[in-house]
Amino acid sequence: MKIILDNSKCEGHGRCYALAPELFDADDEGYSVLKITGEVPAGSEEHATLASANCPEFAITIED
Amino acid sequence: MQDWATDFDHTHPDYAAQATEIWDDLRARCPVAHSDRFGGVWLPTRHEDVAAIAHDTEHFSSEGVIVSPWKPEGLAPAGYAPPITSDPPFHAIARRLLLPAFSPASIARWEASARQSCQELIAELAGAGPVVDAAAEYTQHVPVRVIADMLGVPRSDGDKFRGFIHRILENPGGSVGNLAYEDTLDYYLRQVVADHRQNPRDDLIGFLIEAEMDGQKLTDDHIGGTVALLLIAGIDTTWSAIGASLWHLAQTPSDRARLVADPGLLPVAVEEFLRFYAPVTMARIVKEEVEVGGCTFKERDWVLLSFPSANRDPEVFEDADRFVIDRVRNRHSAFGLGIHRCLGSNLARMEMTVAIDEWMKAFPDFELADAGAVRWSTGQVRGPRQLPVRILQRGAE
């Protein structure tokens, strides 16, 4: 599983780093920063899916 | 009966009393309502249309965000209360200045004092009852005290600035009449900024005094305007969200029981409260003619951005018309969409979580005392203003 974060769509709602703090972080202005590159670590797949399904801006997509 | 699709009035008590039914009806059959009131105003009800408008700053200006017969003109791109009334590119500069003070890490600093405020308010209710007004005696005061702490002014000033807000929101653009200057918001803001300059401290006004935009310190007017925006945008909105949450819980024993049994569910529940009872509808002014949902919006028309209606669109939400306290997939837009996403969203979430948590600990069981006595606000900020509840059980000390 891979996560794609479209920074041009992120408006800093903060849902992803609340739901998946091991995958996303907030920058100083509250915009999302993806903490991983490549594959989602084993065990974090559910959090990755949650982050995507709760983004109001549809900025996070998951690729299997 | 009038047809809401062609002649709605979102400031009328009848509309306020049945807003969700009106949106659901319009979304199914219309889906963009129009009214000639206020010089012409559109009301899209589908998530798709609301999102498209919120993201389209080419055709829609934030010069006016509160629909009223007075339509701001010639104020773009800054507007009268930046950044909420600002358009690109000025908007990004004014917003970036404030974002760090409202990041999750910055807001976490205020959680302990917010919790203390809630506990003090509840302590005042301890001897009261069994019927208390959860809106007038509790939810109303929570954001006022939190903002007083953030600004670094005495909590006792809360009553004072609640008065300012009501004067501004209930009589926008109106004359202040025979009000002495010493009783105005403008005078108050100048006093508190001057006091902060003399006695520097680590709070939001201190932050604004130190802040720079394009290498320049902010003027007192800019600081005062920003503080005014925080007071106006940060109080009625959060008060409404907490109040609507308690209104829901008062009528839903199963959800009360869930939260008592599993307090860890609260952050998820808060998102569903936000979706289902989103308090804020914003507005835009059409910049140039554009088509939305099959309707042609003309230049200078008002448009209401009903995030509350978007949040109930079955195209985006499963069981959209049902409150699901543990909803897993929840892309709600209670804080808006696009570049104007609510600056205070982290603050609002923190206040809601703390206020509901403390209430449930103190009053794990309660019900509406008189459903007929509940009064909802009218206009673009929606929430219960009178909410008499009967306390059925008090928590352990």
PDB file of C-alpha atoms in Angstrom, chain B residues 162 164-174 236 375 385:
ATOM      1  CA  ARG B 162     -20.180  39.274  24.419  1.00  0.00           C
ATOM      2  CA  PHE B 164     -19.847  43.923  21.588  1.00  0.00           C
ATOM      3  CA  ILE B 165     -20.441  40.838  19.479  1.00  0.00           C
ATOM      4  CA  HIS B 166     -24.185  40.898  19.885  1.00  0.00           C
ATOM      5  CA  ARG B 167     -24.282  44.556  18.923  1.00  0.00           C
ATOM      6  CA  ILE B 168     -22.228  43.822  15.789  1.00  0.00           C
ATOM      7  CA  LEU B 169     -23.957  40.609  14.712  1.00  0.00           C
ATOM      8  CA  GLU B 170     -27.481  41.757  15.461  1.00  0.00           C
ATOM      9  CA  ASN B 171     -27.145  45.204  13.949  1.00  0.00           C
ATOM     10  CA  PRO B 172     -24.435  44.929  11.287  1.00  0.00           C
ATOM     11  CA  GLY B 173     -23.413  48.255   9.844  1.00  0.00           C
ATOM     12  CA  GLY B 174     -25.934  49.944  12.120  1.00  0.00           C
ATOM     13  CA  ASP B 236     -20.907  32.278  18.735  1.00  0.00           C
ATOM     14  CA  ARG B 375     -34.621  28.324  20.964  1.00  0.00           C
ATOM     15  CA  ARG B 385     -29.442  29.763  22.457  1.00  0.00           C
TER      16      ARG B 385
END
